[in-house]
CSV table of C-alpha atoms in Angstrom, one decimal:
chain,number,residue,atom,x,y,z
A,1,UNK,CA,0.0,0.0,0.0
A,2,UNK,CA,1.4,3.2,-1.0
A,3,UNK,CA,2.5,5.6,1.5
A,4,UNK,CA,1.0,9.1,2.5
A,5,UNK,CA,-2.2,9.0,1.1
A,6,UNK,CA,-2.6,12.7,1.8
A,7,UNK,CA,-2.3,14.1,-1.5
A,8,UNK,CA,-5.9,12.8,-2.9
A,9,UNK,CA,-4.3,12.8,-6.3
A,10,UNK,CA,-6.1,9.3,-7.6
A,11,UNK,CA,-3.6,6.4,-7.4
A,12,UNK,CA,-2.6,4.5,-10.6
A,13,UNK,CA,-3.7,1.4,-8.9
A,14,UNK,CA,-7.4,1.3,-9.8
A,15,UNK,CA,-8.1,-1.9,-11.0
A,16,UNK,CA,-4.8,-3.7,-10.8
A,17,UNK,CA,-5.6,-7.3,-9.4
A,18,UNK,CA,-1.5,-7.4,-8.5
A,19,UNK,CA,-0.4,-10.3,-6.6
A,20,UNK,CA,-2.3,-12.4,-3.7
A,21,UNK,CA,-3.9,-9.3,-2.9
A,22,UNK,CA,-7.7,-8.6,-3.6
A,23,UNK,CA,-8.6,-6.6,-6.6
A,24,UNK,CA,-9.0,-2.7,-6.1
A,25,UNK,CA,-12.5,-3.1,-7.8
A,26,UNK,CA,-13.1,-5.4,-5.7
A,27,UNK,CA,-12.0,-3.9,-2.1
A,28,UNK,CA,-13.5,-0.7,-3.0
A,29,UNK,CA,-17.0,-2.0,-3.3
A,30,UNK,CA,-16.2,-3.8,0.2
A,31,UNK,CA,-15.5,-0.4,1.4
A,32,UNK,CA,-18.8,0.9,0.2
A,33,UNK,CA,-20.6,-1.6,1.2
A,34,UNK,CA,-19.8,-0.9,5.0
A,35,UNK,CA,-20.2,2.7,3.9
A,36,UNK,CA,-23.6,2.4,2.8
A,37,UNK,CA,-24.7,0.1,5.5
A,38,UNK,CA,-23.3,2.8,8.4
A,39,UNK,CA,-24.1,5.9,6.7
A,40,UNK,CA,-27.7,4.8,6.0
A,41,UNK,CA,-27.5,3.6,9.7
A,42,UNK,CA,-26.0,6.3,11.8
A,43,UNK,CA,-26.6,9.2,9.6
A,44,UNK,CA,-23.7,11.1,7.3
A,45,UNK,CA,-22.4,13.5,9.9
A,46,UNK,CA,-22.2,10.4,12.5
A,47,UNK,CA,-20.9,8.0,10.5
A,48,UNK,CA,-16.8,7.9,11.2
A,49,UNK,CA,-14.6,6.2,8.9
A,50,UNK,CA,-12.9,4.1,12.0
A,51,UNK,CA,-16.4,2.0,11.9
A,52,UNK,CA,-16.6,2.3,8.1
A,53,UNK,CA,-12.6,1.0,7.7
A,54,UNK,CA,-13.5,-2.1,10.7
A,55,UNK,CA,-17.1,-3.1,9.2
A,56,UNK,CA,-15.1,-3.3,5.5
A,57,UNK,CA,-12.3,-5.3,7.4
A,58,UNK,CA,-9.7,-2.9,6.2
A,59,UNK,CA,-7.4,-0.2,7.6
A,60,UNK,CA,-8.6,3.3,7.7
A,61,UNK,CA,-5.7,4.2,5.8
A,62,UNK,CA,-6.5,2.2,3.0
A,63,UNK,CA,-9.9,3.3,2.7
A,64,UNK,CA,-8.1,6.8,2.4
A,65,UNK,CA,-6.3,5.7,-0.2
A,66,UNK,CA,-8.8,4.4,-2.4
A,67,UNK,CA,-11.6,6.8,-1.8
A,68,UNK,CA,-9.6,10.1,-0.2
A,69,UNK,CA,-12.0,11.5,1.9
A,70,UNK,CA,-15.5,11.2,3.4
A,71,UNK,CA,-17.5,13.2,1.4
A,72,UNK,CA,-16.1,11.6,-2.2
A,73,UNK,CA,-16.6,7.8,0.2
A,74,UNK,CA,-20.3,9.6,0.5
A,75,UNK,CA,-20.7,10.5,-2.9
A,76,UNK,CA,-19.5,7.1,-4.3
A,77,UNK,CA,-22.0,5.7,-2.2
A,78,UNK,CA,-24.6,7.5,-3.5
A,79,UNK,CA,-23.6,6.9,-6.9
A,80,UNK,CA,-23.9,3.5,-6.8
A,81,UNK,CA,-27.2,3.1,-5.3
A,82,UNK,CA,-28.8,5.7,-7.3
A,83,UNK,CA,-27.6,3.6,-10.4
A,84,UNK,CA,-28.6,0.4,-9.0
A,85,UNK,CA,-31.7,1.3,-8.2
A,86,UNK,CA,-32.1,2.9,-11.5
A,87,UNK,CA,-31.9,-0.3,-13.2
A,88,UNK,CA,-33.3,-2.7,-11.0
A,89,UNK,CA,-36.4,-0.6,-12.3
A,90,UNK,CA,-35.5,-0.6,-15.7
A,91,UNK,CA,-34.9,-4.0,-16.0
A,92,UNK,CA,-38.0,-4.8,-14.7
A,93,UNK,CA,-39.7,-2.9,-17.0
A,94,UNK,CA,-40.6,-4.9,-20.3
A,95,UNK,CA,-40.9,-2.8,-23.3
A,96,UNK,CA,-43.4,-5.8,-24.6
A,97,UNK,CA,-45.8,-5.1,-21.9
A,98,UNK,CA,-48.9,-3.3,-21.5
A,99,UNK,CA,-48.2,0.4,-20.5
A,100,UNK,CA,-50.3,-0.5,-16.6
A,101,UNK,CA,-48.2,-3.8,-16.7
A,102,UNK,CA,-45.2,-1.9,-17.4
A,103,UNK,CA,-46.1,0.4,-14.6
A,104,UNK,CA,-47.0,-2.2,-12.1
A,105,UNK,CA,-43.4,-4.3,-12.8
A,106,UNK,CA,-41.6,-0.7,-12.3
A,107,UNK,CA,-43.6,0.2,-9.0
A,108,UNK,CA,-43.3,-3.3,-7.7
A,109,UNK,CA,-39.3,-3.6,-8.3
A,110,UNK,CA,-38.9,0.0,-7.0
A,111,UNK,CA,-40.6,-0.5,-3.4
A,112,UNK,CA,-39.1,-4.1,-3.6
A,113,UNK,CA,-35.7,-2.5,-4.0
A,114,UNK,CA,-36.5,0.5,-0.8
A,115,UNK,CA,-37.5,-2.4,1.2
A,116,UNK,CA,-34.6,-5.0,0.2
A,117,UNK,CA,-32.1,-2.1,1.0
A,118,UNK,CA,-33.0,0.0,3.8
A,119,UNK,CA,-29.7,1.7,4.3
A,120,UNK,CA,-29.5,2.5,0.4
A,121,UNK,CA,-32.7,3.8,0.4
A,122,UNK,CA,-31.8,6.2,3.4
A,123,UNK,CA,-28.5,7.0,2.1
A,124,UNK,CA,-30.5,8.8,-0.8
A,125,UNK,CA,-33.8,9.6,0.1
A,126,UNK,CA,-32.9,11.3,3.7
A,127,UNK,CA,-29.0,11.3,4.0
A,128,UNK,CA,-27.9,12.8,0.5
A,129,UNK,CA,-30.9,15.1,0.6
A,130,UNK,CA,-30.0,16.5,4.1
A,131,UNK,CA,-26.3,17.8,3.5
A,132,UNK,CA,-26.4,19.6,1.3
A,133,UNK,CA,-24.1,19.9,-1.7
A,134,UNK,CA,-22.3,17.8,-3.7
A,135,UNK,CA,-24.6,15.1,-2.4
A,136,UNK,CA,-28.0,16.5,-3.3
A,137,UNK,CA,-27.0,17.7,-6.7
A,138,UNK,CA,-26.0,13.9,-7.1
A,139,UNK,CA,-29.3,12.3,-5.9
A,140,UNK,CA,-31.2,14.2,-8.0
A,141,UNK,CA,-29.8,13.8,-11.0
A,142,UNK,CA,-30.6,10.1,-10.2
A,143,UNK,CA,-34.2,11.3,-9.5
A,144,UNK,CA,-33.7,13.4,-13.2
A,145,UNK,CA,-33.7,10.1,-15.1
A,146,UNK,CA,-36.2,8.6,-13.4
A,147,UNK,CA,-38.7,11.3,-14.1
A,148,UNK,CA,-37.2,10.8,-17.4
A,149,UNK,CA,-38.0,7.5,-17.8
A,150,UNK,CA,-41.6,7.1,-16.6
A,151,UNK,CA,-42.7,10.1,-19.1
A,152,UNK,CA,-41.2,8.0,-21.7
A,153,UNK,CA,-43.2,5.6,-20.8
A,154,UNK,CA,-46.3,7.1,-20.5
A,155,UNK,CA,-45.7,9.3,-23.3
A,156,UNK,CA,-45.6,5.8,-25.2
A,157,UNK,CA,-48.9,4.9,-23.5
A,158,UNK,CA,-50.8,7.4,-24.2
A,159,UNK,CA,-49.3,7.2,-27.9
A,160,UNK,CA,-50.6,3.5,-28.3
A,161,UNK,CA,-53.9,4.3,-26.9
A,162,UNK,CA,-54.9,6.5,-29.7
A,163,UNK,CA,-57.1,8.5,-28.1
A,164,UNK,CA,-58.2,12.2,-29.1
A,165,UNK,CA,-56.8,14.4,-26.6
A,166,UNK,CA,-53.9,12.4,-24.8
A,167,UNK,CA,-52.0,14.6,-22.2
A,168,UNK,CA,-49.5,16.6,-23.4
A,169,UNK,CA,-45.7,16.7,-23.3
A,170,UNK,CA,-45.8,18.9,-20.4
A,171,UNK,CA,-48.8,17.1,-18.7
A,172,UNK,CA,-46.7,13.8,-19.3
A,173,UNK,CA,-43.5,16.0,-17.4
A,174,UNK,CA,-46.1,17.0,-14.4
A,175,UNK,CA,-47.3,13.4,-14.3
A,176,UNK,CA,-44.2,11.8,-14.3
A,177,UNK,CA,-43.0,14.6,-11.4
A,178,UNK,CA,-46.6,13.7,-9.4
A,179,UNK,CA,-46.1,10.0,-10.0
A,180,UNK,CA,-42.2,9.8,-8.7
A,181,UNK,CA,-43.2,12.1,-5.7
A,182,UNK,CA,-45.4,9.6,-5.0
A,183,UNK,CA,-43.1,6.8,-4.9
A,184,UNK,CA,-40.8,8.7,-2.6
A,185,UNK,CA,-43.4,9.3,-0.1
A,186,UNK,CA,-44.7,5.6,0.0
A,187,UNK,CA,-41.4,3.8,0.2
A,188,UNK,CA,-40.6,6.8,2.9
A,189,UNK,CA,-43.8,5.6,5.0
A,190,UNK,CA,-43.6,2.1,4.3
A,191,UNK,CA,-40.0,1.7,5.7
A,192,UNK,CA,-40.7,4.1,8.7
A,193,UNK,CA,-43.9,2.4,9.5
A,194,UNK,CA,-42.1,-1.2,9.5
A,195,UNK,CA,-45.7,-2.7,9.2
A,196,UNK,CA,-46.9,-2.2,5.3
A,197,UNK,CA,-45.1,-4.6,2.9
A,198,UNK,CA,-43.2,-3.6,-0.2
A,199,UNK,CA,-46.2,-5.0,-2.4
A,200,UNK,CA,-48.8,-3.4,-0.4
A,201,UNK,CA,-47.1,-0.3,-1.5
A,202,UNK,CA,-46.7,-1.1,-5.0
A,203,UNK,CA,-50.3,-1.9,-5.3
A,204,UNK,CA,-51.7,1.1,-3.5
A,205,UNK,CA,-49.6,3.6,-5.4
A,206,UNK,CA,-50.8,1.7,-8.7
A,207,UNK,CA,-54.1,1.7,-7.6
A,208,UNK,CA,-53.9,5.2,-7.0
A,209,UNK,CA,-52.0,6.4,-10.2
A,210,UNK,CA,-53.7,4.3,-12.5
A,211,UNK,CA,-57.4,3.7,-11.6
A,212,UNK,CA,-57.5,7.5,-9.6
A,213,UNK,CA,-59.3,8.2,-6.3
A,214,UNK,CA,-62.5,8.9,-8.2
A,215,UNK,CA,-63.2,5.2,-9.1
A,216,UNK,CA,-60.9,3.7,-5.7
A,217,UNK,CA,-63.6,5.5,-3.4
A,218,UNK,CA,-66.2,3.6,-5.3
A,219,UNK,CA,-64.6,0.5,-4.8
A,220,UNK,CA,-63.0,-0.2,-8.0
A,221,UNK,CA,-59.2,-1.3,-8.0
A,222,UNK,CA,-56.1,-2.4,-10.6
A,223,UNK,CA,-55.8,-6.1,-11.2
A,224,UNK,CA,-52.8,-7.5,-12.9
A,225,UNK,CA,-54.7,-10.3,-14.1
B,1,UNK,CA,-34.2,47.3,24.8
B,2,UNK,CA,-33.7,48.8,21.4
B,3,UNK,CA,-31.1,50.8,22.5
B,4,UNK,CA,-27.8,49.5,21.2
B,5,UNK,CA,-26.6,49.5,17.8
B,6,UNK,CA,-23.7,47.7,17.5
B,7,UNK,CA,-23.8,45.7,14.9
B,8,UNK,CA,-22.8,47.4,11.7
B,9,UNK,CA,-24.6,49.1,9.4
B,10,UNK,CA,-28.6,49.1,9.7
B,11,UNK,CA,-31.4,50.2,8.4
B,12,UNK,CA,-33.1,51.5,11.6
B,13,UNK,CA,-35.9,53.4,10.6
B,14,UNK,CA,-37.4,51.2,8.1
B,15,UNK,CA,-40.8,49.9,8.7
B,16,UNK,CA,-41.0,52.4,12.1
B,17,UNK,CA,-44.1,53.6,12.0
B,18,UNK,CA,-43.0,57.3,13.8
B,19,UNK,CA,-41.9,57.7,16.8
B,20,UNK,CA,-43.8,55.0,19.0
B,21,UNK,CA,-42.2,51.8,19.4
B,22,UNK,CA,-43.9,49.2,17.8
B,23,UNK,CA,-45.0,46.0,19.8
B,24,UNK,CA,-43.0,43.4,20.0
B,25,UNK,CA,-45.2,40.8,18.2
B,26,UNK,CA,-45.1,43.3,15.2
B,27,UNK,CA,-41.4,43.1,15.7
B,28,UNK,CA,-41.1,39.9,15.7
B,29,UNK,CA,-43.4,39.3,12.7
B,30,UNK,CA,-40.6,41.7,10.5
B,31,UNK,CA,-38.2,40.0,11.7
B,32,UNK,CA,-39.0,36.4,10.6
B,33,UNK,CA,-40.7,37.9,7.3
B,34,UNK,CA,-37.0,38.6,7.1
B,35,UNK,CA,-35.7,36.0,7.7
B,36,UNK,CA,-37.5,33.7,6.0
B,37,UNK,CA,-36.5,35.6,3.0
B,38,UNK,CA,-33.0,35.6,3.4
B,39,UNK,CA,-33.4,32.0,4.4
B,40,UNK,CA,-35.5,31.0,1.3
B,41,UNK,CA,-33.2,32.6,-1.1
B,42,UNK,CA,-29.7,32.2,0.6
B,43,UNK,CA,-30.6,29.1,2.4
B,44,UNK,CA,-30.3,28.2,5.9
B,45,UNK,CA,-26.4,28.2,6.3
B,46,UNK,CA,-25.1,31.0,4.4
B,47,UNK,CA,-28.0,33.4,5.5
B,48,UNK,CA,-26.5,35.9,8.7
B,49,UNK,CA,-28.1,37.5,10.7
B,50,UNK,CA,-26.3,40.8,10.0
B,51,UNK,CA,-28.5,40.7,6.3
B,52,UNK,CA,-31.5,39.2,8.3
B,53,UNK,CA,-31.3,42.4,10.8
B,54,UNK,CA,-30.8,45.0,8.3
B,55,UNK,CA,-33.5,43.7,6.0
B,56,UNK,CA,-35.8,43.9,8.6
B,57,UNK,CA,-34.3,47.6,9.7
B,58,UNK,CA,-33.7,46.8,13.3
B,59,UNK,CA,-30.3,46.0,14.9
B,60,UNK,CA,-28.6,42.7,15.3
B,61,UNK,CA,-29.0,42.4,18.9
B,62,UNK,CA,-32.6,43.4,19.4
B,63,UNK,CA,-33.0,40.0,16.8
B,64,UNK,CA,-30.8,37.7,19.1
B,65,UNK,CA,-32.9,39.6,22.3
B,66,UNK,CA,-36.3,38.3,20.5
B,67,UNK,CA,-35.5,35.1,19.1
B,68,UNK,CA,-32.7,34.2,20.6
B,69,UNK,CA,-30.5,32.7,18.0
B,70,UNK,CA,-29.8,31.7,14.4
B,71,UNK,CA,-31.3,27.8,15.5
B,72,UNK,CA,-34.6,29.3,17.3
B,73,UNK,CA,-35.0,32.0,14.3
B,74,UNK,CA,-34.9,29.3,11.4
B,75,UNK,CA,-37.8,27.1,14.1
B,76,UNK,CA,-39.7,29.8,14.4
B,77,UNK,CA,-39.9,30.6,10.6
B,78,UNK,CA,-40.6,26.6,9.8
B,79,UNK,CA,-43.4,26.5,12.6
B,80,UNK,CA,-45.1,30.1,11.1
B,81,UNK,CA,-44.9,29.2,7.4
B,82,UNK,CA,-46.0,25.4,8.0
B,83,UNK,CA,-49.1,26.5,10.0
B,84,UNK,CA,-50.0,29.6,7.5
B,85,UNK,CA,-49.7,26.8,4.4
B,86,UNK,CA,-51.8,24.2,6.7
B,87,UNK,CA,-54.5,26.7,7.2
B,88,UNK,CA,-54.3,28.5,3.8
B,89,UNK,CA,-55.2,24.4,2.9
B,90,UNK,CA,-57.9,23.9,5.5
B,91,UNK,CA,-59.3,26.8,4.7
B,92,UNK,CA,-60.1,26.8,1.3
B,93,UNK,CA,-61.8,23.4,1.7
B,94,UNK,CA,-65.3,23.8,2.0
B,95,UNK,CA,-66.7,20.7,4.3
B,96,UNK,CA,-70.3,20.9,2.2
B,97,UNK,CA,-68.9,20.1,-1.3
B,98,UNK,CA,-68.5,17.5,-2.7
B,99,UNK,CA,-65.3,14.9,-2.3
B,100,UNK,CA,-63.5,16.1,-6.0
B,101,UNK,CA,-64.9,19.2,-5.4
B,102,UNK,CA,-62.7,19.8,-1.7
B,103,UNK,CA,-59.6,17.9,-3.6
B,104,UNK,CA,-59.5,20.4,-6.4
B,105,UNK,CA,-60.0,23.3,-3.8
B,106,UNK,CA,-57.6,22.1,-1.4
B,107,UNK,CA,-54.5,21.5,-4.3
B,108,UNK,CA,-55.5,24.7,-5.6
B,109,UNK,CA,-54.6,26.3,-2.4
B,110,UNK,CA,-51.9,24.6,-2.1
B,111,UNK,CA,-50.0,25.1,-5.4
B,112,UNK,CA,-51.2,29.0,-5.0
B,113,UNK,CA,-49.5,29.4,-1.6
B,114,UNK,CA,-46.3,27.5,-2.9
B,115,UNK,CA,-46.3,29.7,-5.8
B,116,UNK,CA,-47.1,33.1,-4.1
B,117,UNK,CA,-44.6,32.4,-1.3
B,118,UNK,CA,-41.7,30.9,-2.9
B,119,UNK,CA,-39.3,31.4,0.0
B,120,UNK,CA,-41.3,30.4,2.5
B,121,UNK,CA,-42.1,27.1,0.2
B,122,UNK,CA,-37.9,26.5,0.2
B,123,UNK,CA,-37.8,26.9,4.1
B,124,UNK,CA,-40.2,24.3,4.2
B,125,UNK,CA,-39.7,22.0,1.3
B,126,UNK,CA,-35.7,22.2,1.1
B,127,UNK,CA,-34.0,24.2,3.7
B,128,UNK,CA,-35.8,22.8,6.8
B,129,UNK,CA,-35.0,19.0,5.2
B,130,UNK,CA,-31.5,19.9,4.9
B,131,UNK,CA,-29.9,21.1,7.9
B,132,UNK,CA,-30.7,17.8,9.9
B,133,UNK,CA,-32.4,18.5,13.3
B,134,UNK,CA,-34.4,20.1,15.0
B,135,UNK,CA,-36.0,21.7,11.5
B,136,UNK,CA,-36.2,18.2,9.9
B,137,UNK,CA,-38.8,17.2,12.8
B,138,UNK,CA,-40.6,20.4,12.9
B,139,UNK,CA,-41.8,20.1,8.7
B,140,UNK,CA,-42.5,16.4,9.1
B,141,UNK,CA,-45.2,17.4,11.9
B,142,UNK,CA,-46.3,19.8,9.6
B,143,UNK,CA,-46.7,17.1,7.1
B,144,UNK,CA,-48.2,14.3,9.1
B,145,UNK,CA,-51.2,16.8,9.6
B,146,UNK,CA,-51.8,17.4,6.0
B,147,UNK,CA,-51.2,13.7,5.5
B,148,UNK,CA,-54.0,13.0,8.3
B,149,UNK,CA,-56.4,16.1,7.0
B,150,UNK,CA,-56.2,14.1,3.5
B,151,UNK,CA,-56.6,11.1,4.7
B,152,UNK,CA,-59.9,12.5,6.8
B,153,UNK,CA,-61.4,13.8,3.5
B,154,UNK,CA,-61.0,10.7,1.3
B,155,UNK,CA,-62.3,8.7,3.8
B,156,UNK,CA,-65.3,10.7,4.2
B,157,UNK,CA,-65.4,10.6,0.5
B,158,UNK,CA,-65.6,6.5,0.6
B,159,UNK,CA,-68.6,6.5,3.2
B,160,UNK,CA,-69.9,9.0,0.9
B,161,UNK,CA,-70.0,6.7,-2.4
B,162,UNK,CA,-71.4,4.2,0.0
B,163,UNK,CA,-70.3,1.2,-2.4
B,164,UNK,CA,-68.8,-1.8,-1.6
B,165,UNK,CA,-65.1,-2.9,-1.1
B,166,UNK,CA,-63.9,0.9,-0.2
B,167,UNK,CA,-60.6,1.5,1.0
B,168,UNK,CA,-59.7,0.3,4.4
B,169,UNK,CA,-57.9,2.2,6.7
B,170,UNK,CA,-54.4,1.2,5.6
B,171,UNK,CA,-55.3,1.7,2.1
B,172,UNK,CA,-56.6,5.4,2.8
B,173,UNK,CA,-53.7,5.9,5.1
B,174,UNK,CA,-51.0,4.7,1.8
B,175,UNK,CA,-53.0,7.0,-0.7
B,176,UNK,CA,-52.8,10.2,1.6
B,177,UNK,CA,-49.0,9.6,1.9
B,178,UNK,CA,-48.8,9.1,-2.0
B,179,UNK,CA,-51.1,12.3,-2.6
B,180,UNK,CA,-49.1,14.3,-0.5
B,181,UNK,CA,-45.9,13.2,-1.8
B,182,UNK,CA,-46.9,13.9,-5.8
B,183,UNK,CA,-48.1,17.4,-4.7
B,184,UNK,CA,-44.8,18.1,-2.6
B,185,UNK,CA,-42.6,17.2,-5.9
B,186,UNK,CA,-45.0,18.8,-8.4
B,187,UNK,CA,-45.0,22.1,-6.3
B,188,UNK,CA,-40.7,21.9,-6.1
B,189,UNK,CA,-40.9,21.4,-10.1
B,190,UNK,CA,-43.4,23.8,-11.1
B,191,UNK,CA,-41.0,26.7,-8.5
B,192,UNK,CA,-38.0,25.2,-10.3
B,193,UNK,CA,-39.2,25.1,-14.1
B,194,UNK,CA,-40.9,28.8,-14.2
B,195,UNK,CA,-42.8,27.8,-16.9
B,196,UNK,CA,-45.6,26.0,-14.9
B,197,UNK,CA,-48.4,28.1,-13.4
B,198,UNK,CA,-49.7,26.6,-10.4
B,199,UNK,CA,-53.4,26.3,-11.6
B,200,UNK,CA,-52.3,24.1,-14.4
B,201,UNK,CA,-49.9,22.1,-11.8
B,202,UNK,CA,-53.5,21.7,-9.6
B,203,UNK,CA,-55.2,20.5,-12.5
B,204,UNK,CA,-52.3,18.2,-13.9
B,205,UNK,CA,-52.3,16.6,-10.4
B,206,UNK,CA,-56.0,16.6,-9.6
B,207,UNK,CA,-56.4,14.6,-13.1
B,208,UNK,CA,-53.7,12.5,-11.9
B,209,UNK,CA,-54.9,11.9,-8.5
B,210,UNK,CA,-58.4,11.7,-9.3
B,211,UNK,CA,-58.9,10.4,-13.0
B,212,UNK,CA,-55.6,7.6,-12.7
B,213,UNK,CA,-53.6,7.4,-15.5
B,214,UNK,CA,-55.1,4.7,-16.7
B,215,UNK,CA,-58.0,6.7,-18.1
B,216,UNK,CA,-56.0,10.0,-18.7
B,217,UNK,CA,-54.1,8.7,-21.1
B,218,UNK,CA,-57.4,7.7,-23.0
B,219,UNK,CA,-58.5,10.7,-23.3
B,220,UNK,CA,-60.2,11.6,-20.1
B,221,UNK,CA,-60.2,14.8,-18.2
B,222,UNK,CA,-62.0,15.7,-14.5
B,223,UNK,CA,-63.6,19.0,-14.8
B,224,UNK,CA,-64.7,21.4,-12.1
B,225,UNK,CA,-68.0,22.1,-14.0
């Protein structure tokens, strides 16, 4: 391991699988895993990188080395989560399905995601969110493409349907703001609340967003059958 | 009380009404309108109280002798805006109308007051979330009451339409939360874009909320009328 590690010019080292040793790649996503799992825990500003070094099984040097400093260990974190859940939705999401079956498999692998990883989920709904820059600039471009990708969807939905009058491209934007902001709320309640299950969520919010109040108070609901 | 001036320049005079003193709730009112617009548009950190002071026109220390300090200012601003938003909310909701009716009345206050008082919206929405606690506990009591006062209305709308299989408890409980959270992000896009008014951001997400997707993208529309 190289010496002072107090420079925070990157090391040349990334990726090398030299020797006996484990792969950068490979102790780096150690290190964020123990990142992730305190930060979401114990908050950011709580969080110290003695626990984050001891839960990876690493020296707090090391850590140092590979990921310089707190914040940019924060910000990596964030990173990867925001892209991981990113496409554990859009992999669920079959272009060959029906636009409310396309909706239901992103909902339903989006609050399955929030409740599978709690600390993830924390790390970027609450922790990124609540100190301030870099970190919320990063969590929201994450949020961007989201937004992004359900108005492509529904802008494709509303396409197929055919329909006179189909909502337009800035409808479809306000939609697809109304419908994420939704999400966040739910998966927010549902992991505070400890008592509503991941697909309880899924199938209120699709309830909601795709049959509207107006029918659900008269007793009518979504089936994915 | 008023009598020393020590800190810097000041606008002393402005907002005196003549010679009489004014009463210390007045005071105190021009002081937090202050504040929260130098904490809206500055956020929470790099707003001073040196700016908040002389934007308010009294001196530095007659604002730490009302409220105290920096911490107790920013509270007091998050408690006064989130009860002025929940009544601007209650109040426009008629309890005689009819369920849509109160929905569409109660977003449109809502999108208004976030529109007209765009500071006082990012004290709530993104400064209070983002500077950890105390502020982050005062909003989400804020929120849980509008959470609950939606969650009263729909389910006085479901014993209304008297038909079988309404929402239960839980369900109502999950739909509030979502409703809630697509008008929070809506209300943060619509400040953000400029573009938006916020009658067309109540009527994207009444159609949303009410109508569902599934049948907006058909075609369908809820009308006031």
């Amino acid at each position: 391991m190289a010496g002072g590690a107090s420079g925070g010019a990157r090391g040349g080292t990334r990726g090398r699988t030299g020797g006996r040793r484990m792969p950068r790649a490979v102790r780096e996503q150690q290190m964020m895993d123990a990142a992730v799992r305190t930060f979401g825990q114990r908050g950011y500003r709580a969080a110290s990188m003695d626990e984050i070094a001891e839960l990876a099984g690493v020296s707090k040097p090391l850590v140092y080395l590979y990921l310089h400093s707190k914040e940019e260990l924060f910000t990596a974190c964030i990173r990867r989560e925001a892209q991981a859940l990113l496409a554990a939705v859009e992999r669920a999401v079959e272009p060959g399905l029906s636009a409310d079956r396309q909706l239901w498999a992103g909902l339903t692998a989006f609050f399955a995601y929030a409740a599978e990883h709690p600390d993830a989920w924390s790390v970027l709904h609450r922790q990124a969110r609540s100190h301030g820059e870099p970190f919320a600039l990063e969590v929201a471009a994450m949020r961007d493409e989201i937004v992004a990708f359900v108005a492509v969807l529904l802008e494709a939905a509303a396409r197929e349907a055919g329909s006179p009058g189909p909502p337009g491209e800035r409808d479809i934007a306000g939609l697809a703001q109304a419908l994420v902001g939704a999400a966040e709320s739910l998966a927010a309640w549902v992991n505070e609340s400890g008592t509503v299950s991941a697909k309880e969520a899924a199938a209120t919010l699709m309830n909601f967003a795709w049959v509207g109040l107006g029918d659900l108070i008269k007793g009518e609901r979504w089936s994915p059958h």
